[in-house]
GROMACS .gro file of C-alpha atoms in nm:
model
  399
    1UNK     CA    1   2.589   1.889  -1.919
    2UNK     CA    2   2.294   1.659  -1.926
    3UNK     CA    3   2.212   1.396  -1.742
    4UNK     CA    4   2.079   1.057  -1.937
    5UNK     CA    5   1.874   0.824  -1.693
    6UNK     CA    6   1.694   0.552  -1.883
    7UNK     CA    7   1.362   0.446  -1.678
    8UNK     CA    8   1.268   0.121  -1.761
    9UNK     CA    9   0.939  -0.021  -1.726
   10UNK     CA   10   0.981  -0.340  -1.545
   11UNK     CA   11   0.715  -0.543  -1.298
   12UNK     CA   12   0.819  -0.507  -0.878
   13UNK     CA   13   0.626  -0.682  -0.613
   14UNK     CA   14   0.582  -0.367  -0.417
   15UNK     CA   15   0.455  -0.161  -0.752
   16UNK     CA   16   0.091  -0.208  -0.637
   17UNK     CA   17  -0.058   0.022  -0.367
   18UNK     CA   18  -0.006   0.396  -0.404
   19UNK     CA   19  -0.298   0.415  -0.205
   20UNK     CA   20  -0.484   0.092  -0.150
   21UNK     CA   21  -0.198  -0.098   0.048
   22UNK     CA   22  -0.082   0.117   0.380
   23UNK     CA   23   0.132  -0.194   0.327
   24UNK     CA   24   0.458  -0.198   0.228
   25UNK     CA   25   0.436  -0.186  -0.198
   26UNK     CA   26   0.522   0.091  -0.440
   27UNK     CA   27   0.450   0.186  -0.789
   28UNK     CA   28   0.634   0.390  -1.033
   29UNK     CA   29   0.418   0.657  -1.294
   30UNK     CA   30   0.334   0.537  -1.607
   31UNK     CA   31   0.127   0.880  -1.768
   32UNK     CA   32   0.236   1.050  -2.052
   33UNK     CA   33   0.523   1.283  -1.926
   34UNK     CA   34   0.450   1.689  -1.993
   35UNK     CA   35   0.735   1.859  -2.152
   36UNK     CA   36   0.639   2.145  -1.898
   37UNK     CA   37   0.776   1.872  -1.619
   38UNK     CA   38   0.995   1.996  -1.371
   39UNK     CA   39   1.253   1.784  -1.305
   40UNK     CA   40   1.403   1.839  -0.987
   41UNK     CA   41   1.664   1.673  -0.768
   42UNK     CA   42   1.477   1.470  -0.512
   43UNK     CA   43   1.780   1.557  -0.254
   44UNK     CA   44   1.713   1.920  -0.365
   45UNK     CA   45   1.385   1.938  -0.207
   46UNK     CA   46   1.319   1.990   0.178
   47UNK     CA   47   1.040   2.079   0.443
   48UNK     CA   48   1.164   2.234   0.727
   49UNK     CA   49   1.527   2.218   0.622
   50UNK     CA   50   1.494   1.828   0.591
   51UNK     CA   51   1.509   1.666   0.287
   52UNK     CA   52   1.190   1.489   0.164
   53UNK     CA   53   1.346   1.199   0.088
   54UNK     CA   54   1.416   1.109   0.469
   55UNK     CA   55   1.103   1.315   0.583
   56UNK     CA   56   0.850   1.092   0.405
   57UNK     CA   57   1.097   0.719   0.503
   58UNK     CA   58   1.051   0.891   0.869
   59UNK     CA   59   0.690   0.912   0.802
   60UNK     CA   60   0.649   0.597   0.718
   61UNK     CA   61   0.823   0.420   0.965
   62UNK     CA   62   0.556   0.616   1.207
   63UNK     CA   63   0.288   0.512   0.986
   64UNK     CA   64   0.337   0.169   0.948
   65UNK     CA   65   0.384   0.120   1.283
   66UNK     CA   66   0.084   0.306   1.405
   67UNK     CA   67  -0.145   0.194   1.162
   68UNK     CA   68  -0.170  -0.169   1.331
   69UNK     CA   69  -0.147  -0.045   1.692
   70UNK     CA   70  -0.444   0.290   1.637
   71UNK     CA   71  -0.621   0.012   1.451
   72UNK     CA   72  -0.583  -0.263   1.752
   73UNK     CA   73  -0.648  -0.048   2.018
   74UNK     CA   74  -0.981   0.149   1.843
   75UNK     CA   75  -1.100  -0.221   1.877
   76UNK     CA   76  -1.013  -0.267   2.271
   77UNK     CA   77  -1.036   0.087   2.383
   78UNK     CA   78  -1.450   0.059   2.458
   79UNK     CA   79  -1.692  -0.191   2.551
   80UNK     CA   80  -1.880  -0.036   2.285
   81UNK     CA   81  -1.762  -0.168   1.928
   82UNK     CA   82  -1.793   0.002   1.605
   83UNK     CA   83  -1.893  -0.131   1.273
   84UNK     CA   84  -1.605  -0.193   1.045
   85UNK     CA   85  -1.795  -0.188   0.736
   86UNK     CA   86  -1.817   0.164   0.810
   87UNK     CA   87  -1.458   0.269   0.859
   88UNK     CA   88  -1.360   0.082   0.567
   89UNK     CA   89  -1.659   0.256   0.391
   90UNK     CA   90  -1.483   0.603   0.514
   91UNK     CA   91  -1.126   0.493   0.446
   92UNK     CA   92  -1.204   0.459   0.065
   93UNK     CA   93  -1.398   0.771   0.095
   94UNK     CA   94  -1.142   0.960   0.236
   95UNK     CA   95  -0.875   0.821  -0.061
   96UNK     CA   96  -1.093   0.897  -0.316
   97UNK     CA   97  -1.071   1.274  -0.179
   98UNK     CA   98  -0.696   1.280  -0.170
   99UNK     CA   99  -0.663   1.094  -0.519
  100UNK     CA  100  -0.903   1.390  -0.681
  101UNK     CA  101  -0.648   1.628  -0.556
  102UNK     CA  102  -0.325   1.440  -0.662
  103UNK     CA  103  -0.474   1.431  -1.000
  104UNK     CA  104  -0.588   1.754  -1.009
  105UNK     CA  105  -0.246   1.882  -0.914
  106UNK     CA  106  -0.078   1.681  -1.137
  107UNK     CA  107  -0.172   1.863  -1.488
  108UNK     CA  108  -0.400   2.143  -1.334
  109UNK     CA  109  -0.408   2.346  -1.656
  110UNK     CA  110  -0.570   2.047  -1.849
  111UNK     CA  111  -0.831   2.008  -1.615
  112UNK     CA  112  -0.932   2.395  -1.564
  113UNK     CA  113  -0.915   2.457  -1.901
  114UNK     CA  114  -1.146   2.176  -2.032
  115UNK     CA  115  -1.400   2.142  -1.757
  116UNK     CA  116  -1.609   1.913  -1.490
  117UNK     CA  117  -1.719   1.767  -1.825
  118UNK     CA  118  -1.383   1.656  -1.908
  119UNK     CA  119  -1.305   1.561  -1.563
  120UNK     CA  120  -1.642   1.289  -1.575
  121UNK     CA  121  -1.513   1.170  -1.898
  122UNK     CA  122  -1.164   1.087  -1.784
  123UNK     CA  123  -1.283   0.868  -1.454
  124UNK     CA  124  -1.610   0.737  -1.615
  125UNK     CA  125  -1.432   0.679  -1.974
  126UNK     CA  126  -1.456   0.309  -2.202
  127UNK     CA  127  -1.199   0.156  -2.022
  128UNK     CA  128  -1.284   0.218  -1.639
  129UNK     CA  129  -1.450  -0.065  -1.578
  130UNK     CA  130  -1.073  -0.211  -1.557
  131UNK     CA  131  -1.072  -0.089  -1.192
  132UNK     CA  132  -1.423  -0.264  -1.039
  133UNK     CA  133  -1.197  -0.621  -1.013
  134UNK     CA  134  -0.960  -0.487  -0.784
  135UNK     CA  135  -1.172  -0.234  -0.637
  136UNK     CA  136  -1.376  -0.526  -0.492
  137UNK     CA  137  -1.100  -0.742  -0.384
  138UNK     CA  138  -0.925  -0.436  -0.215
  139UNK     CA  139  -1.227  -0.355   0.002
  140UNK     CA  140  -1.283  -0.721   0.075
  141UNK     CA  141  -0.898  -0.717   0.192
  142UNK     CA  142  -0.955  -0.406   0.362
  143UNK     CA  143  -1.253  -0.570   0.572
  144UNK     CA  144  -1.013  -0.887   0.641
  145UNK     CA  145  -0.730  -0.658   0.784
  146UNK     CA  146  -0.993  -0.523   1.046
  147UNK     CA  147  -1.123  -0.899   1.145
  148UNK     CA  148  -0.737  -0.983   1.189
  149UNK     CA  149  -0.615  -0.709   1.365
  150UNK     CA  150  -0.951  -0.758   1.592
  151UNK     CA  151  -0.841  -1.098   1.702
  152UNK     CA  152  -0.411  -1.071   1.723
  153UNK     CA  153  -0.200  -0.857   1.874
  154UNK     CA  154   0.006  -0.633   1.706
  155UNK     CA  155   0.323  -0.795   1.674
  156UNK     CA  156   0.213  -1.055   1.526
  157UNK     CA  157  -0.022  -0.959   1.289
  158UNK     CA  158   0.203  -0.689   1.161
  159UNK     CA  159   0.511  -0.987   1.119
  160UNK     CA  160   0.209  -1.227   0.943
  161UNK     CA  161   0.101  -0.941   0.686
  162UNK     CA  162   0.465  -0.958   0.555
  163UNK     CA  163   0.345  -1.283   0.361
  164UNK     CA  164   0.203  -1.054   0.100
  165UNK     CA  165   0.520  -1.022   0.004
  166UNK     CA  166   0.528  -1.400  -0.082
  167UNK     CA  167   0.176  -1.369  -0.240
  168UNK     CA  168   0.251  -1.065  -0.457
  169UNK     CA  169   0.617  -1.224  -0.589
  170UNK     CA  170   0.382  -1.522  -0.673
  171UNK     CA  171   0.094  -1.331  -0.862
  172UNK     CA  172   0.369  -1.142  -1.014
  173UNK     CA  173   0.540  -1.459  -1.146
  174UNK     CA  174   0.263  -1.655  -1.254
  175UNK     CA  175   0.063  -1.317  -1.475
  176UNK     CA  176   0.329  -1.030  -1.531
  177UNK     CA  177   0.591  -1.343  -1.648
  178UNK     CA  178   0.856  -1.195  -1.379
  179UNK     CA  179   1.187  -1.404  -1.328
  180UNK     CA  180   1.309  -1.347  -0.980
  181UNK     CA  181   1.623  -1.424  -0.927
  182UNK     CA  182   1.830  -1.667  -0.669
  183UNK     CA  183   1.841  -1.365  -0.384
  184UNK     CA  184   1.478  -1.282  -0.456
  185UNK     CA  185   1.404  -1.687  -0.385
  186UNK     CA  186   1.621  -1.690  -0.096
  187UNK     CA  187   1.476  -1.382   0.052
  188UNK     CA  188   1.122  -1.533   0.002
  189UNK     CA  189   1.235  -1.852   0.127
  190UNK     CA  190   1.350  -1.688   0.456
  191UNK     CA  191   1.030  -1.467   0.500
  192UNK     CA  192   0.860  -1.786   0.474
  193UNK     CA  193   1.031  -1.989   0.747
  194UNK     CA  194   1.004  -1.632   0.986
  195UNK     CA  195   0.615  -1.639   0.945
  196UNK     CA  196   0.546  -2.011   0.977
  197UNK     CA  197   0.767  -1.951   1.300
  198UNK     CA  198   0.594  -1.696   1.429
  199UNK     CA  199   0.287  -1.830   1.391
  200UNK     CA  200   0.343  -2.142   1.519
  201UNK     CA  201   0.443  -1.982   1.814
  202UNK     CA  202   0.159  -1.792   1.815
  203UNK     CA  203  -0.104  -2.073   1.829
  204UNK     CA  204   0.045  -2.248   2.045
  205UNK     CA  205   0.105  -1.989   2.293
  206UNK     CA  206  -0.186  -1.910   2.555
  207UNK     CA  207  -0.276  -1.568   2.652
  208UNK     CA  208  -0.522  -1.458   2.896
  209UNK     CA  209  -0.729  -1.137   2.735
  210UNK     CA  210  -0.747  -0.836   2.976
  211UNK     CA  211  -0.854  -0.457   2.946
  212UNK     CA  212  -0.529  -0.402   2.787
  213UNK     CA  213  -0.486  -0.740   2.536
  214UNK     CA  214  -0.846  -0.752   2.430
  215UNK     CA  215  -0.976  -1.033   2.281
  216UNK     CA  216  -0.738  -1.280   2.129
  217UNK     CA  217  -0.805  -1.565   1.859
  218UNK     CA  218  -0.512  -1.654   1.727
  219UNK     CA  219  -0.627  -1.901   1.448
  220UNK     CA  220  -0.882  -1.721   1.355
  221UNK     CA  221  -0.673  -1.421   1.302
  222UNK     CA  222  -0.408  -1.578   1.105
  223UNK     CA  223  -0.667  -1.722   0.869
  224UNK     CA  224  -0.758  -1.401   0.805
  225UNK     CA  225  -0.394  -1.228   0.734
  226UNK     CA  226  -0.379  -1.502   0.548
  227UNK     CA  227  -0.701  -1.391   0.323
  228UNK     CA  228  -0.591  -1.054   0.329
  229UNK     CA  229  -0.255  -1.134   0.204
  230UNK     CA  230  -0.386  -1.323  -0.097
  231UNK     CA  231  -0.613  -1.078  -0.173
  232UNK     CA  232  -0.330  -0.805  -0.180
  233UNK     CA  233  -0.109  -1.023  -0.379
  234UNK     CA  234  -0.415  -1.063  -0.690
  235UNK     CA  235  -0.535  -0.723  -0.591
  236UNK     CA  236  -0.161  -0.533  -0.649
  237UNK     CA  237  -0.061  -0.739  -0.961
  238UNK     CA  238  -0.363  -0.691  -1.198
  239UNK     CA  239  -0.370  -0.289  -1.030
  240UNK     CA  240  -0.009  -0.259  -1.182
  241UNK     CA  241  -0.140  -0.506  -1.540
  242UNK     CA  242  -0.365  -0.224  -1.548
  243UNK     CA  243  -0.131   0.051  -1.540
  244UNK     CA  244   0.115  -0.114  -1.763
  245UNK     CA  245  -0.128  -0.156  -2.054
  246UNK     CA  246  -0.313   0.152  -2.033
  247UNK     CA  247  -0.182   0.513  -2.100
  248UNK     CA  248  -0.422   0.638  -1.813
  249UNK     CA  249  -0.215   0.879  -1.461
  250UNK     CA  250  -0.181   0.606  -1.207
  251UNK     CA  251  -0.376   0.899  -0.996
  252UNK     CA  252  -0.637   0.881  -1.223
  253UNK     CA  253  -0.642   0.495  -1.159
  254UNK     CA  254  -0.636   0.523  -0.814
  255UNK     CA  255  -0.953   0.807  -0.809
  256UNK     CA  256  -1.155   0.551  -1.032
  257UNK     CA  257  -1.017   0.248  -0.784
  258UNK     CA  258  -1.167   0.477  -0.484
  259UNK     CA  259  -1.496   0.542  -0.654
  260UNK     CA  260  -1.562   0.175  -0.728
  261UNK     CA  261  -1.466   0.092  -0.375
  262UNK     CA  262  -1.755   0.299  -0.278
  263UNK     CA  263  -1.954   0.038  -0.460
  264UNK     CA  264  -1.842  -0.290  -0.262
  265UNK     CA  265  -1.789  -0.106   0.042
  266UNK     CA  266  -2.132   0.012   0.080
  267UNK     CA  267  -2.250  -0.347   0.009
  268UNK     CA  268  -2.075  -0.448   0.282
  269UNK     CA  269  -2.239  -0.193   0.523
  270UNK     CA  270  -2.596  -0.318   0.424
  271UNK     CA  271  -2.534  -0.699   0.386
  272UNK     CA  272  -2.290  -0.763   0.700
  273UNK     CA  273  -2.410  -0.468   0.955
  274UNK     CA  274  -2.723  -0.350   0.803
  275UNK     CA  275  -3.001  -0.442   1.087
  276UNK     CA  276  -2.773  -0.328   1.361
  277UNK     CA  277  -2.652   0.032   1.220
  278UNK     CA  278  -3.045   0.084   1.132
  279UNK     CA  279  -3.112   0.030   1.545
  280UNK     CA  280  -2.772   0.172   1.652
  281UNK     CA  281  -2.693   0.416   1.385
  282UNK     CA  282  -2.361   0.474   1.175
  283UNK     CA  283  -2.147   0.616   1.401
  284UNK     CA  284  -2.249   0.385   1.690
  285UNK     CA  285  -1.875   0.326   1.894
  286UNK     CA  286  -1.681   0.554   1.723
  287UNK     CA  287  -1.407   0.699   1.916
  288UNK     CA  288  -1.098   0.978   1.791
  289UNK     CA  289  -0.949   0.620   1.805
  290UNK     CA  290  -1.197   0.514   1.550
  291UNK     CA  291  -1.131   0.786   1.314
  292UNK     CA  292  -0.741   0.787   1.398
  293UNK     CA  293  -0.713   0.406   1.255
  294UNK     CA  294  -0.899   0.509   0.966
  295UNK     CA  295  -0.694   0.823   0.914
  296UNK     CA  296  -0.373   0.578   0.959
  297UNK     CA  297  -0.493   0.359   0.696
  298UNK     CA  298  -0.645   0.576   0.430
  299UNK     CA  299  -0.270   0.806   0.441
  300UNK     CA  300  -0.046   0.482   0.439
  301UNK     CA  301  -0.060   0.446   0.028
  302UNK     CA  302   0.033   0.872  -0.025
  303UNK     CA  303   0.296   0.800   0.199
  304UNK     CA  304   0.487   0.558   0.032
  305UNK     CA  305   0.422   0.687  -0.305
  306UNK     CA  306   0.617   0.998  -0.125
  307UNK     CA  307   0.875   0.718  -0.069
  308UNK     CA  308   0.871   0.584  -0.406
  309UNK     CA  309   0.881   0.917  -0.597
  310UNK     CA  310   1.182   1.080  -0.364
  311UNK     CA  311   1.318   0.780  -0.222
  312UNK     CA  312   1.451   0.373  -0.357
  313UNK     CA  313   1.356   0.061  -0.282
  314UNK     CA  314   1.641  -0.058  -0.044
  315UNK     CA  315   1.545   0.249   0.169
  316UNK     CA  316   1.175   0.137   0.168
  317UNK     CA  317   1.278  -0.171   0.297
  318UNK     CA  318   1.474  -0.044   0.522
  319UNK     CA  319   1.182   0.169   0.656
  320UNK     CA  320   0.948  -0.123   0.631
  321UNK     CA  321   1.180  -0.349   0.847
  322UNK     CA  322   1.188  -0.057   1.175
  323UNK     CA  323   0.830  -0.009   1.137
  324UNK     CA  324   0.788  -0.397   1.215
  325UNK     CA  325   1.075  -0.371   1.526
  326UNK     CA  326   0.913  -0.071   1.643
  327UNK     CA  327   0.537  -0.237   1.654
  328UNK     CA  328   0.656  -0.494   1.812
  329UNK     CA  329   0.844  -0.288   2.078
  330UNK     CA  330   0.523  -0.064   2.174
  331UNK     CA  331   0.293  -0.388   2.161
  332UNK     CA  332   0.514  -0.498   2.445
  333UNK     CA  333   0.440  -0.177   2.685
  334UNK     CA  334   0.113  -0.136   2.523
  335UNK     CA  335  -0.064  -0.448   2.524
  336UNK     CA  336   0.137  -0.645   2.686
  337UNK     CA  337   0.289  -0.901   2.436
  338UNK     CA  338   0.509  -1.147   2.551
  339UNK     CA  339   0.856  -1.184   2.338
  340UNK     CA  340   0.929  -1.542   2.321
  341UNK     CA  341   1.273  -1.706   2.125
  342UNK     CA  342   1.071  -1.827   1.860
  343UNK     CA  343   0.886  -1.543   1.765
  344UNK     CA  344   1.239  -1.342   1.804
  345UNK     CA  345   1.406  -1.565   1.546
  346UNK     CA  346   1.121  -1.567   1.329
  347UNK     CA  347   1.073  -1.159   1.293
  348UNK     CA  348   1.467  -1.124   1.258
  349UNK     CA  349   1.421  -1.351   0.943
  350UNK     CA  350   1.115  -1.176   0.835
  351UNK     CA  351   1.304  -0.800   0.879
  352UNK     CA  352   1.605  -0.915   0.706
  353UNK     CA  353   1.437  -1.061   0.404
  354UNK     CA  354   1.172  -0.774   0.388
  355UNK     CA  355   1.527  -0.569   0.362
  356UNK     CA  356   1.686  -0.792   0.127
  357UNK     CA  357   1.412  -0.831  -0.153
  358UNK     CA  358   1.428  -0.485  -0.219
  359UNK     CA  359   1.758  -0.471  -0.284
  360UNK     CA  360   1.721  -0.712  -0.637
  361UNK     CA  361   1.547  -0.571  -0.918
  362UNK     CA  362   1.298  -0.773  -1.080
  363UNK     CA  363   1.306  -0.905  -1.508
  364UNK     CA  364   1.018  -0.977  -1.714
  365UNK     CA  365   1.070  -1.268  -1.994
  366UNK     CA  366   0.867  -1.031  -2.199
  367UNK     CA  367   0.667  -0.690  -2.270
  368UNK     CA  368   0.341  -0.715  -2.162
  369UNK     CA  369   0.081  -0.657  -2.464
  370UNK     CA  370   0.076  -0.296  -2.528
  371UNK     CA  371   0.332  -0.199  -2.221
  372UNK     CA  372   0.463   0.139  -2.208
  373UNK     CA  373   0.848   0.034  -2.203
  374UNK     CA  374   1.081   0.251  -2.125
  375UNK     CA  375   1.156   0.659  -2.094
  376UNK     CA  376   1.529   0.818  -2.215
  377UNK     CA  377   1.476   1.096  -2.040
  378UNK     CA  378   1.698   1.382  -2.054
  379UNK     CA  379   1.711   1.600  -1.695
  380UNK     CA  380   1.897   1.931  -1.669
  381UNK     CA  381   2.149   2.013  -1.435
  382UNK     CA  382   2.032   2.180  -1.081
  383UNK     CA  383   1.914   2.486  -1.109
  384UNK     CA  384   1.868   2.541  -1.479
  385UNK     CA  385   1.510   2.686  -1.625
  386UNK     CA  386   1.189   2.405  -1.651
  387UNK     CA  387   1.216   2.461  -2.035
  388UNK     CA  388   1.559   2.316  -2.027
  389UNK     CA  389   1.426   2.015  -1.954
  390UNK     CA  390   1.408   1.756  -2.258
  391UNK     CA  391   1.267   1.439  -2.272
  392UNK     CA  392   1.252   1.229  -2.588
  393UNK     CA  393   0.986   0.916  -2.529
  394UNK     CA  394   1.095   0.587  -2.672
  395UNK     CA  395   0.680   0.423  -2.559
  396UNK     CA  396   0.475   0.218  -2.815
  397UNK     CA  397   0.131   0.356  -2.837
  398UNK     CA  398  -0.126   0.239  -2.616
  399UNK     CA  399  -0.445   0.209  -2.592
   0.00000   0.00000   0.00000
C-alpha cells in the first residue's frame, strides 16, 4: 500500500537559515523533486545504531549551546584580540564550501554530466542577483552577533537572541501575508515579557569583569542583539520569498548566498580593520578557540537543516529550549554568571514559548506570486525498490 502525504507549501518563522542562522530557524526544499528520489523513512536511517533523527536534535542541542560560549570565550581567552571581520570573512567561506558539496550531492549526475560550465551558469545565472540583499544583511548580522557576544555573557545574550523569533513572526506577517494564530500571539507575547525581563535585569545588574567574565557592557550588547535580531528577521523572510518564487535547490541558494557574502564580508575586513591587519596581519590573535567559534557557527545552519529534513518542528523547539538551559548552566561554572529571580522567570518564559511556537503551524491569506504550492507525493512502503517511488507534482510553473 501507498502512503499519500500532501506537503504543503506554507511560510514558518524558522524556514530561513539552512545555513546562515546557527540560530534556531528551518526551511523546507522547494527544487524540483527527481523521480530517481529515494524516499526513505527518516526513523529508518541511523549512524552508529542511533537514529538520525535524535542524532542530529542531540547535535544541536551541543551546538547551540557551544556556539555562544566557544564564541565568548575566543574573545576572553587572550589579551591578544582577533579581528572579527576576519572570522566572519572565514565563516561564510567555510559555508560556501559545505553548500558546493550539498548541491553537488544532491543531483550529482546532472552536474558531472554537463560540466564546470553548467555549474557557473547555475550560481551566476539571470536571477542571482536575488541573493546580494540578504547576503549583505546576513554578514552585517553576522558581524553584530560577534560585537554582542563580545560585550554579554552567555546567558544572556543567548536568552536576548530569542527575539528573532519576534522579529521573524513580524517580517513574516507584514511581506509573506502570514496569519498567526491566538497560540502563536500568546507565545510571542510571552517571549516578549521573558526578554524585556531579562534584560532589565541585566542592565541593572553590576558585574565586576575578571580573567574569567571578560569585559562586560551590557547596553551596548543588547543594542546589538537587538540589531542582529532585526537583521535576521528581514534577512530570513525575503531568503525564504526567494525560495518560494523561484524554482532554484535551496542549496543552490545558499552556495550563491555564501559567494555574495564573500563580497560584504571582505568589505568589512578593509573598511573596519584594514590599517591594523596590514601592521598586525590576518591571523593576528587567533587561537584553536578562534577557529572553534567559527567552526561552531559556520556548522549551526547544516545542522538544523539535518533537524528539519529528519526531524519536526516541536522537536526543534524542544532542542532549541535545552540548548538555552544548558548555556546558561555552563555560563554559571564557566564565567561565572550570577542567576538572579528575575532573569530565572524571564528564561522559563522565553524556553516555554520558544517550545510552544513550534507547535502551531503557520497560514498564508494567499499564494505568493508564482509560489510553488504544494507536492501529493506518493512514498512506497519500507523497503520497496527507488523506482517504486511515484510522485505526481500538483506546482504552477515558475520562473
Amino acid at each position: 500500500m501507498h502512503k499519500t502525504l500532501l506537503f504543503n507549501r506554507r511560510s514558518t518563522d524558522r524556514s530561513l537559515h539552512y545555513i546562515h542562522d546557527s540560530s534556531p530557524l528551518q526551511k523546507e526544499s522547494f527544487h524540483k523533486p527527481s523521480s530517481k528520489t529515494k524516499v526513505i523513512s527518516a526513523m529508518e536511517k541511523k549512524i552508529f545504531g542511533i537514529s538520525i533523527k535524535y542524532l542530529s536534535l542531540l547535535v544541536l542541542v551541543v551546538q547551540n549551546s557551544m556556539l555562544v560560549i566557544v564564541m565568548r570565550y575566543s574573545r576572553i581567552v587572550s589579551d591578544v584580540k582577533y579581528f572579527t571581520s576576519t572570522a566572519v570573512f572565514f565563516a561564510e567561506l567555510f559555508k560556501l564550501v559545505a553548500s558546493l558539496c550539498l548541491y553537488y550531492l544532491e543531483d550529482p549526475e546532472t552536474i558531472k554530466s554537463n560540466g564546470f560550465k553548467y555549474l557557473l551558469h547555475q550560481i551566476f545565472g539571470t536571477d542571482s542577483w536575488k541573493m546580494f540583499i540578504p547576503a549583505f544583511l546576513y554578514t552585517l548580522q553576522n558581524n553584530l552577533q560577534y560585537r554582542a557576544v563580545s560585550l554579554l555573557d552567555p546567558a544572556t545574550f543567548q536568552v536576548s537572541y530569542q527575539m528573532k523569533i519576534l522579529t521573524t513572526a513580524l517580517c513574516s506577517v507584514i511581506l509573506l501575508k502570514t496569519i498567526l494564530g491566538a497560540v502563536k500571539w500568546t507565545s510571542l507575547f510571552m517571549l516578549t515579557a521573558g526578554i524585556a525581563l531579562v534584560q532589565l535585569d541585566s542592565t541593572s545588574s553590576t558585574q565586576t569583569p575578571s580573567a574569567k567574565t571578560g569585559t562586560i557592557n551590557k547596553f551596548q550588547g543588547l543594542v546589538a542583539v537587538g540589531f542582529a535580531c532585526l537583521l535576521s528577521g528581514l534577512s530570513g523572510v525575503y531568503f525564504e520569498l526567494v525560495l518560494k518564487t523561484t524554482s532554484k535547490s535551496v542549496w543552490l541558494r545558499n552556495v550563491q548566498l555564501s559567494l555574495y557574502s564573500l563580497v560584504p564580508a571582505t568589505l568589512g575586513i578593509l573598511l573596519v580593520d584594514g590599517s591594523d591587519i596590514s601592521k598586525n596581519g590576518f591571523f593576528y590573535g587567533y587561537t584553536i578557540w578562534t577557529f572553534g567559534a567559527i567552526m561552531c557557527q559556520s556548522l549551526g545552519g547544516l545542522v538544523v537543516a539535518v533537524v528539519v529534513k529528519y526531524a519536526d518542528n516541536i522537536l526543534k523547539g524542544f532542542a532549541t529550549s535545552i540548548s538555552i538551559i544548558l548555556s546558561c548552566f555552563l555560563s554559571i561554572f564557566i564565567f561565572d554568571f550570577k542567576v538572579t529571580l528575575p532573569f530565572t522567570i524571564g528564561t522559563v518564559l522565553v524556553i516555554y514559548s520558544t517550545y510552544l511556537y513550534g507547535t502551531v503551524p503557520d497560514k498564508r491569506k494567499a499564494p505568493l506570486p508564482n509560489e510553488e504550492t504544494n507536492y501529493n507525493v506518493k512514498i512506497a512502503p519500507s523497503g520497496s525498490e527507488p523506482s517504486s517511488v511515484n510522485m505526481v507534482q500538483q506546482i504552477p510553473k515558475t520562473v
